[in-house]
mmCIF file of C-alpha atoms and ligand atoms in Angstrom:
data_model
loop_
_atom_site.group_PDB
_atom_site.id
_atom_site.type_symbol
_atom_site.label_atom_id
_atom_site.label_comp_id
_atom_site.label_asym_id
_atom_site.label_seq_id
_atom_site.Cartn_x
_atom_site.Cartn_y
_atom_site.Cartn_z
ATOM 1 C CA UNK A 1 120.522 -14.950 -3.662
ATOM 2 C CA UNK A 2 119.105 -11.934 -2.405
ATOM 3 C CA UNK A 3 118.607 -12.429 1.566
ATOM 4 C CA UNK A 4 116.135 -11.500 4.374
ATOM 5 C CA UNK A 5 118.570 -11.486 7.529
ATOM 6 C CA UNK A 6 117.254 -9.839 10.736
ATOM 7 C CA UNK A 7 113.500 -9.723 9.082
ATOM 8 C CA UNK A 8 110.388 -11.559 10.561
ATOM 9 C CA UNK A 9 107.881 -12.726 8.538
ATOM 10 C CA UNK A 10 104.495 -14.306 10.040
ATOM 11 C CA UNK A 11 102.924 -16.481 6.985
ATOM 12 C CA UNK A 12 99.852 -17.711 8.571
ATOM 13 C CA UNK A 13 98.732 -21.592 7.338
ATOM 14 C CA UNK A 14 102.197 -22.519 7.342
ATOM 15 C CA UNK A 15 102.300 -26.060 9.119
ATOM 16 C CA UNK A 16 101.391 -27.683 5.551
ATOM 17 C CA UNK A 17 101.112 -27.113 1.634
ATOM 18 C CA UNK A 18 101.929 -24.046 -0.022
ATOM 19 C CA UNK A 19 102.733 -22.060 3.764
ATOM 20 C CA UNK A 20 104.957 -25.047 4.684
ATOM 21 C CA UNK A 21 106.864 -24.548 1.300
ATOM 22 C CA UNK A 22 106.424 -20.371 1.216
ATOM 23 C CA UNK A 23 108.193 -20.792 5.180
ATOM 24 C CA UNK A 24 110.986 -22.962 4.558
ATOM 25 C CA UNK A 25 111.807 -21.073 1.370
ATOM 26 C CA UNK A 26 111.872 -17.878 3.679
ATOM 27 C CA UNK A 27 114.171 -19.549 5.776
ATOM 28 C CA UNK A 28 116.615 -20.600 3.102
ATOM 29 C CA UNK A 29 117.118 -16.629 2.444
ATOM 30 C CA UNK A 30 117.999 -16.043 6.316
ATOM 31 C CA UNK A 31 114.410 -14.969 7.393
ATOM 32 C CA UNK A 32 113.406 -15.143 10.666
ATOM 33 C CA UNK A 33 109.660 -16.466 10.992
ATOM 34 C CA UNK A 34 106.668 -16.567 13.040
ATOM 35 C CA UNK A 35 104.763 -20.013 11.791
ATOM 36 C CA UNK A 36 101.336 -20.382 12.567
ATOM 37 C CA UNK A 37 98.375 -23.231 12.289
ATOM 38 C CA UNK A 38 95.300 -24.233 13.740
ATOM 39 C CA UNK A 39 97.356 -25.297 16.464
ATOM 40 C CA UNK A 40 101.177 -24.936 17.288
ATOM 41 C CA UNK A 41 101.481 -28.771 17.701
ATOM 42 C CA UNK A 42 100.803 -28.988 13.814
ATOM 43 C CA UNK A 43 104.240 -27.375 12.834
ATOM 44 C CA UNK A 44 106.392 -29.466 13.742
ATOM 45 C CA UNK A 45 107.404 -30.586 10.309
ATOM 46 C CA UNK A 46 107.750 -26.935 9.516
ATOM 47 C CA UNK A 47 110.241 -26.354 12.170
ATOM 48 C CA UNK A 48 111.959 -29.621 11.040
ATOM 49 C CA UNK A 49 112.412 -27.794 7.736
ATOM 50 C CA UNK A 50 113.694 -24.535 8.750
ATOM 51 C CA UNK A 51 115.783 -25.838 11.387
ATOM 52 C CA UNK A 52 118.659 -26.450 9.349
ATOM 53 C CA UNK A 53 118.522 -22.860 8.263
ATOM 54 C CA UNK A 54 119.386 -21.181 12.072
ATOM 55 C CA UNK A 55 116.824 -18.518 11.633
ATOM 56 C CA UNK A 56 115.605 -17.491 15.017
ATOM 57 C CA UNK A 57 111.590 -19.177 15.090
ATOM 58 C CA UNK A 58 107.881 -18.507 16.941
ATOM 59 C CA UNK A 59 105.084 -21.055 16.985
ATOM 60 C CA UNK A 60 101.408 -19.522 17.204
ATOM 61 C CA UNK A 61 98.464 -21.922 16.902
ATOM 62 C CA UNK A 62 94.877 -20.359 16.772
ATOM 63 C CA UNK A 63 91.872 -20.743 14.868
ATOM 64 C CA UNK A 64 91.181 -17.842 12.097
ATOM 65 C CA UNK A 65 87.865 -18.555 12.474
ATOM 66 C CA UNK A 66 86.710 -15.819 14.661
ATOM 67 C CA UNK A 67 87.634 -12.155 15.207
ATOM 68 C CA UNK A 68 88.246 -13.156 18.690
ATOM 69 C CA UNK A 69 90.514 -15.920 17.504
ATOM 70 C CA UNK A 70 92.815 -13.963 14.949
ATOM 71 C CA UNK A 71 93.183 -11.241 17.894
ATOM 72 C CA UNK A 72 94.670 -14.342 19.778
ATOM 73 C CA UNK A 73 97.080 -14.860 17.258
ATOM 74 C CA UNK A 74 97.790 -11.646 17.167
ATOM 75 C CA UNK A 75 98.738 -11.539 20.881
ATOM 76 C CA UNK A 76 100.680 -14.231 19.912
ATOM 77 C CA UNK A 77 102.842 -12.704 17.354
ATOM 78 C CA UNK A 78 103.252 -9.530 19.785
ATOM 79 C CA UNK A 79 104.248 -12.346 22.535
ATOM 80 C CA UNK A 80 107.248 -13.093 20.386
ATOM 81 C CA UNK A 81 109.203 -11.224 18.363
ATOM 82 C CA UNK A 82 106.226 -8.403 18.969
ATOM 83 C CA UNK A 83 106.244 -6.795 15.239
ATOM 84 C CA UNK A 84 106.016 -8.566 11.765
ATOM 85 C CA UNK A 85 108.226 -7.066 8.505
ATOM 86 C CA UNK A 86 106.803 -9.539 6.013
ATOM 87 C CA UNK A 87 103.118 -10.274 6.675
ATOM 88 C CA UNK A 88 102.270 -13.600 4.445
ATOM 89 C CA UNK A 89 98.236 -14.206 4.340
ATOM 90 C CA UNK A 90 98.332 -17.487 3.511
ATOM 91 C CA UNK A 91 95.729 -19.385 5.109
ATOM 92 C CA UNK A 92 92.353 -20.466 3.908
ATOM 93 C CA UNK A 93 89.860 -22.667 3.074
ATOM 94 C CA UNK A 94 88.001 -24.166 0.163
ATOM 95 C CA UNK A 95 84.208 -24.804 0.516
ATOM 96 C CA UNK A 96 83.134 -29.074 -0.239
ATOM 97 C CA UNK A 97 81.464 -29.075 -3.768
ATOM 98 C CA UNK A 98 77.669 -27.699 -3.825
ATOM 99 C CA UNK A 99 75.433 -26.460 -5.738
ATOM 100 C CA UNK A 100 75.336 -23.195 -5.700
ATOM 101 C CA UNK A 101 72.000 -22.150 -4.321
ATOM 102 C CA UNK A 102 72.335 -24.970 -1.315
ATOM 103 C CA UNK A 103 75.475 -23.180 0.276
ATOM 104 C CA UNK A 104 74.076 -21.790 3.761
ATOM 105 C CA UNK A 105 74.742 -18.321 4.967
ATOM 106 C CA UNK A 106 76.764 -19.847 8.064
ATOM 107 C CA UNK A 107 79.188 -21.582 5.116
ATOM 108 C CA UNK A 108 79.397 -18.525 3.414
ATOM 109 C CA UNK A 109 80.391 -16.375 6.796
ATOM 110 C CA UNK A 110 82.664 -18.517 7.940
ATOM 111 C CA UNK A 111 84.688 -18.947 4.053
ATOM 112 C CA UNK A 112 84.734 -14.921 4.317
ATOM 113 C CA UNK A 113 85.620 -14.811 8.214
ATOM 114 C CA UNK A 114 88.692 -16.983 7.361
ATOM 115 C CA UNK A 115 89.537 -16.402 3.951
ATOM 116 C CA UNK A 116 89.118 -12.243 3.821
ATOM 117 C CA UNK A 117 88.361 -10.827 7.342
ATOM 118 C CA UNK A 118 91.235 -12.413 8.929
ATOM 119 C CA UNK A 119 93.850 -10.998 6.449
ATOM 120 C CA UNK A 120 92.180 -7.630 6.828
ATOM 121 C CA UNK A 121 92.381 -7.512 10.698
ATOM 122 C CA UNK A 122 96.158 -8.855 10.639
ATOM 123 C CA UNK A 123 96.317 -6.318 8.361
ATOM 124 C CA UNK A 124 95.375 -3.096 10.148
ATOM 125 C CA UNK A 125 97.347 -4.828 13.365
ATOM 126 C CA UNK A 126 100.925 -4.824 11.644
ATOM 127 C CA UNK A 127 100.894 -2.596 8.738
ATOM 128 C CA UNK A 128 101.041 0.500 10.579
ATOM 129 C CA UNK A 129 103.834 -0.248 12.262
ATOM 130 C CA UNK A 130 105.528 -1.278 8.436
ATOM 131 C CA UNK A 131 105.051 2.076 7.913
ATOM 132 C CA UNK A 132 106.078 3.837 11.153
ATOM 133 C CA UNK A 133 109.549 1.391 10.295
ATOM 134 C CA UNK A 134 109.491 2.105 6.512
ATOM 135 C CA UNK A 135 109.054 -1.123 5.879
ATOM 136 C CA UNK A 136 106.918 -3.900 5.067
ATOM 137 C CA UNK A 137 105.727 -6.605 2.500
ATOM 138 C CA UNK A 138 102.142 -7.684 2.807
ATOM 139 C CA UNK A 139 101.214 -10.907 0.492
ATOM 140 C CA UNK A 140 98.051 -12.045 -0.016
ATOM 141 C CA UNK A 141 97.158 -15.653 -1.342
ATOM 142 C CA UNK A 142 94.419 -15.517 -3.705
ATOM 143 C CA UNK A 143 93.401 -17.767 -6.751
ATOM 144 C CA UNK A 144 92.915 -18.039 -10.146
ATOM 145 C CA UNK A 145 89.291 -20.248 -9.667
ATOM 146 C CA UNK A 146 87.172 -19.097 -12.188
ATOM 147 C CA UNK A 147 83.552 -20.579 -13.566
ATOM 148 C CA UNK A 148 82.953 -22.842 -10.492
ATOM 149 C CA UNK A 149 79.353 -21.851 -9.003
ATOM 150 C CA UNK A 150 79.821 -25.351 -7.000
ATOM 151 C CA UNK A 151 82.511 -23.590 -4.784
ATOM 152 C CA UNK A 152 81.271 -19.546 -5.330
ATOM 153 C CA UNK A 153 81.640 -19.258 -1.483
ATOM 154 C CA UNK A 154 86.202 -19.579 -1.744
ATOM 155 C CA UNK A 155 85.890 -17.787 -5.211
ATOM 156 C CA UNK A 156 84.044 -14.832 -4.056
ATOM 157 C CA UNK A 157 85.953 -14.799 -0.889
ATOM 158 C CA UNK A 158 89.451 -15.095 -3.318
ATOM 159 C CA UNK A 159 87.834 -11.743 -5.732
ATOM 160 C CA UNK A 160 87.415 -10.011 -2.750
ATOM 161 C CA UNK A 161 91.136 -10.441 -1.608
ATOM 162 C CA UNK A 162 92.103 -9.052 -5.095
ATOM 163 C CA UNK A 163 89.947 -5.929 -4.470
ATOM 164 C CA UNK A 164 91.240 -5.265 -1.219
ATOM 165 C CA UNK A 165 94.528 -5.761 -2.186
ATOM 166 C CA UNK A 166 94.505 -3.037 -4.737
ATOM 167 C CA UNK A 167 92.536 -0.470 -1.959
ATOM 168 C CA UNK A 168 95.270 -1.694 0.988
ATOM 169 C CA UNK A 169 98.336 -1.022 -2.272
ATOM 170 C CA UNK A 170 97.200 2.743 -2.513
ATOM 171 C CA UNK A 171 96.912 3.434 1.389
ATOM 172 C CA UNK A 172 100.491 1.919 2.067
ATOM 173 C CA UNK A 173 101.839 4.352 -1.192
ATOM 174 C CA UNK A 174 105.136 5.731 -1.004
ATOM 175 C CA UNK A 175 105.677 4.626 2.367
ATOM 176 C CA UNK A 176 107.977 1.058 1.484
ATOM 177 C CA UNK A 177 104.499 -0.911 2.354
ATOM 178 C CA UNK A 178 104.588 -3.113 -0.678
ATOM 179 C CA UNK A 179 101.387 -5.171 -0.817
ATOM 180 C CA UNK A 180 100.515 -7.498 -3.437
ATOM 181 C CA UNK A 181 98.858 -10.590 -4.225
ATOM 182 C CA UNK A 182 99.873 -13.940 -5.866
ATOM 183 C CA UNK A 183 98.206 -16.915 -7.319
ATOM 184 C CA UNK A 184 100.328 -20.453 -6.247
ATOM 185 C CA UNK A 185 98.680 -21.973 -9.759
ATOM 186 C CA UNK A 186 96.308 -25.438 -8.575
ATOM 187 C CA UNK A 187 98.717 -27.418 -6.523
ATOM 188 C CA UNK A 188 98.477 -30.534 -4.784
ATOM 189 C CA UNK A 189 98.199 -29.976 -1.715
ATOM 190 C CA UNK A 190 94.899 -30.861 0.591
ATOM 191 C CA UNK A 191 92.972 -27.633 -0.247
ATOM 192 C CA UNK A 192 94.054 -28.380 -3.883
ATOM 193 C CA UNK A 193 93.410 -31.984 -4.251
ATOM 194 C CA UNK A 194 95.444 -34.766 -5.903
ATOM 195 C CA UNK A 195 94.341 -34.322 -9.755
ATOM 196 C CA UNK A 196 95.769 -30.508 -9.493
ATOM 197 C CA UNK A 197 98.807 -30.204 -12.078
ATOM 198 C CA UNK A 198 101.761 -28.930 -9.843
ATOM 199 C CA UNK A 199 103.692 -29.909 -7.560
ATOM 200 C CA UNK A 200 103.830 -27.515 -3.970
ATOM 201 C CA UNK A 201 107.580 -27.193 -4.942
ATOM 202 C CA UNK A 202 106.249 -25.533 -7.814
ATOM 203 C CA UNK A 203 105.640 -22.373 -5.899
ATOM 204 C CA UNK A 204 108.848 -21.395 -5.135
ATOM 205 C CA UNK A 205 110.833 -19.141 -6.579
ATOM 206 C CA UNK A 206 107.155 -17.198 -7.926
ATOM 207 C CA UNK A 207 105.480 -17.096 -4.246
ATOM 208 C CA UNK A 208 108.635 -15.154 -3.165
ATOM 209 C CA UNK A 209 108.686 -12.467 -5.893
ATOM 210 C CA UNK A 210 106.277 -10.124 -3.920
ATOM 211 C CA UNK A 211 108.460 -10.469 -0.962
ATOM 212 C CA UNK A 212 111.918 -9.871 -2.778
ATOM 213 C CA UNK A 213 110.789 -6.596 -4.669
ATOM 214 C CA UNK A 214 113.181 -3.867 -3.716
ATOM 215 C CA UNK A 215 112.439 -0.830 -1.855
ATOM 216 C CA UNK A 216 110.099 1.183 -3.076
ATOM 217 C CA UNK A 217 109.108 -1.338 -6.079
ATOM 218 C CA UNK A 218 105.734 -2.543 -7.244
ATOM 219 C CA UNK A 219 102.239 -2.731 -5.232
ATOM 220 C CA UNK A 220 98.849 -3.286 -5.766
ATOM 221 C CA UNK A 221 100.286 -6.010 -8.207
ATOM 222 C CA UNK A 222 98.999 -9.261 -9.013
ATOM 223 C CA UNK A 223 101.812 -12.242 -10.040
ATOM 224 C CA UNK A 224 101.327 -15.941 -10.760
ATOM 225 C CA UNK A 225 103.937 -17.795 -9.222
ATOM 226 C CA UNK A 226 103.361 -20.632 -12.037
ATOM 227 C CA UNK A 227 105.084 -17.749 -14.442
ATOM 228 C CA UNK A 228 107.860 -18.040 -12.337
ATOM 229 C CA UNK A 229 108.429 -21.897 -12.124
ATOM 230 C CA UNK A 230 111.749 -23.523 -13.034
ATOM 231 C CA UNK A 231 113.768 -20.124 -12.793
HETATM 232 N N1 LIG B 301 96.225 -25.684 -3.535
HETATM 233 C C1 LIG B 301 95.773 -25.013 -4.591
HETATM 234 O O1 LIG B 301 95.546 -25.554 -5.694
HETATM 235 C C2 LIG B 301 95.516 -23.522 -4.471
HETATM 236 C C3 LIG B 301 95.138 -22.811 -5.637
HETATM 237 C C4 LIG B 301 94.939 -21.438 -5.556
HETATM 238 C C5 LIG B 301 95.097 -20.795 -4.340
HETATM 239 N N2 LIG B 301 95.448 -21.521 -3.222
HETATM 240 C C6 LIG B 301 95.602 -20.790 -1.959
HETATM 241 O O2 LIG B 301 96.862 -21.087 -1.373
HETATM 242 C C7 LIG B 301 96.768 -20.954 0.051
HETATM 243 C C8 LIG B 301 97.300 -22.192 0.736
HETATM 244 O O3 LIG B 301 96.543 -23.307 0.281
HETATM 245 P P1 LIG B 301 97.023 -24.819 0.496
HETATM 246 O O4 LIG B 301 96.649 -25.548 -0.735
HETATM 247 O O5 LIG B 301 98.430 -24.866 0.971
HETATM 248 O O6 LIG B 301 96.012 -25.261 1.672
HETATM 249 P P2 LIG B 301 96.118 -26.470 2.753
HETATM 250 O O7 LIG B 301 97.127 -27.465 2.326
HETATM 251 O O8 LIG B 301 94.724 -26.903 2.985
HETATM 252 O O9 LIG B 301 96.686 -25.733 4.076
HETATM 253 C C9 LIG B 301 95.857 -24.783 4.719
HETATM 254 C C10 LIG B 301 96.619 -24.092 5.815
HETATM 255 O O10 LIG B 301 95.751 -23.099 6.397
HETATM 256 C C11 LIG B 301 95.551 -23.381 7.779
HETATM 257 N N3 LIG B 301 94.153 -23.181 8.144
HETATM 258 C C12 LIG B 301 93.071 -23.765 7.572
HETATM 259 N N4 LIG B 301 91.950 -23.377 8.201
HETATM 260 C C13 LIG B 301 92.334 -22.549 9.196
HETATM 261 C C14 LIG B 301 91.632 -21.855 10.215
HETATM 262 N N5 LIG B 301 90.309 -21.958 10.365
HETATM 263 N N6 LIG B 301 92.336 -21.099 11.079
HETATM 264 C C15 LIG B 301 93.680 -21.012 10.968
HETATM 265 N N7 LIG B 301 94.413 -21.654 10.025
HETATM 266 C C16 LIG B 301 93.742 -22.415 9.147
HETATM 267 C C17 LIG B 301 95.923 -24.840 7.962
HETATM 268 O O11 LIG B 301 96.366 -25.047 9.315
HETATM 269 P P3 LIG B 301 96.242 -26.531 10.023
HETATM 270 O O12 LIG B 301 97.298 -27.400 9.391
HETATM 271 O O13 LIG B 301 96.505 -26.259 11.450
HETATM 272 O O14 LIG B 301 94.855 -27.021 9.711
HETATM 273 C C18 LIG B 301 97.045 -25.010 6.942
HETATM 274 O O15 LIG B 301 98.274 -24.570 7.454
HETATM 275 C C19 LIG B 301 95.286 -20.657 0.327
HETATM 276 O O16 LIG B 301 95.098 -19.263 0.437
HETATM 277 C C20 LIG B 301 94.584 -21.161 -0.910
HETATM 278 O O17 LIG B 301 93.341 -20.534 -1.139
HETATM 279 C C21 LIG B 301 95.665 -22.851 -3.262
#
């Protein structure tokens, strides 16, 4: 099992569903971590999960809501172990069913603020120093919705993730800043719903795969982690 010893990886959205499973997983492989939620006191089942593992651990709770609120998580990654190797962009939110041409522009803002503009400003705040290190692994959630104008808002937001993916994959190039994104597959979790077909334990070993690659391996890459299942 290949391991992450002596990395940190912050996967924000990690005190339930798919960044509760992507965390302890990380853990299991010896990888230090920086969990984050809404609010620190949600992670305590996280913790319970990675506990067994020894890795060394950082709570940050903060809303993603608000530029001003992802720069306070940001303080609070830099108030810990101060850098990030593995940056996971996990977090989001789906929009409540409605038709299409009903959505307001506040609903709209805030799916964006928290689904897209928060992964970009984490993004500018640790992957320059992946590069100054010569390395890093930036993953970003995004989805494989498709023909749902009744939740456009999280679709559009997910299409833009793809897109800046790609852009963020060429400016890291030939540095060891791998950045990629990854579909979980629909998974029951709360953002998924309890008719989705998988299971969160589902996710692992695919939602890993973009933080194993070896040095210098692929980027601007999409992967399904549903490809990956059973393996
Ligand atoms: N589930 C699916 O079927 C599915 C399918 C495709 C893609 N995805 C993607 O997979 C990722 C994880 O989804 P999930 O199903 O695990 O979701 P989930 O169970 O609803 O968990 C969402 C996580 O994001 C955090 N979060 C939500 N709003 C936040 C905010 N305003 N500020 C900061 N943190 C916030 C939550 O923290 P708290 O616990 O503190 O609220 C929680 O840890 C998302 O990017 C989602 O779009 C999911």
């Amino acid at each position: 099992m290949k391991k992450l010893t002596n990395k940190w990886a912050l996967v924000t959205g990690s005190s339930r569903g798919i960044g509760r499973t992507i965390a302890k997983a990380l853990a299991e492989r010896g990888c230090n971590l920086v969990l984050h939620g809404r609010n620190a006191d949600h992670l305590a089942a996280t913790v319970a999960d990675i506990t067994p593992f020894g890795v060394q651990y950082h709570l940050v709770g903060g809303e993603l809501d608000s530029p001003e609120g992802v720069e306070a998580v940001i303080a609070g990654v830099k108030a810990g172990p101060g850098y990030v190797d593995i940056l996971y962009n996990n977090a989001a939110i789906n929009n409540v069913s409605t038709p299409v041409f009903e959505f307001t522009q506040a609903e709209w803002a805030r799916t964006f603020q928290i689904n897209l503009f928060s992964m970009v400003q984490l993004c500018a705040a640790f992957g320059p120093g992946m590069r100054e290190r010569g390395f890093g692994r930036i993953v970003n959630v995004t989805s494989g919705i498709a023909g749902q104008p009744n939740l456009a808002p999280y679709s559009a937001s997910k299409a833009a993730v793809d897109k800046y993916t790609q852009d963020l994959s060429v400016e890291f190039k030939g540095c060891n800043v791998l950045v990629n994104h990854v579909d979980p597959g629909w998974i029951r979790t709360d953002l998924g719903g309890p008719d989705a077909w998988e299971d969160v334990s589902s996710v692992i070993p695919g939602m890993l795969v973009p933080v194993l690659l070896d040095d210098n391996g692929p980027t601007g890459r999409f992967y399904a982690a549903q490809d990956f299942k059973g393996l």
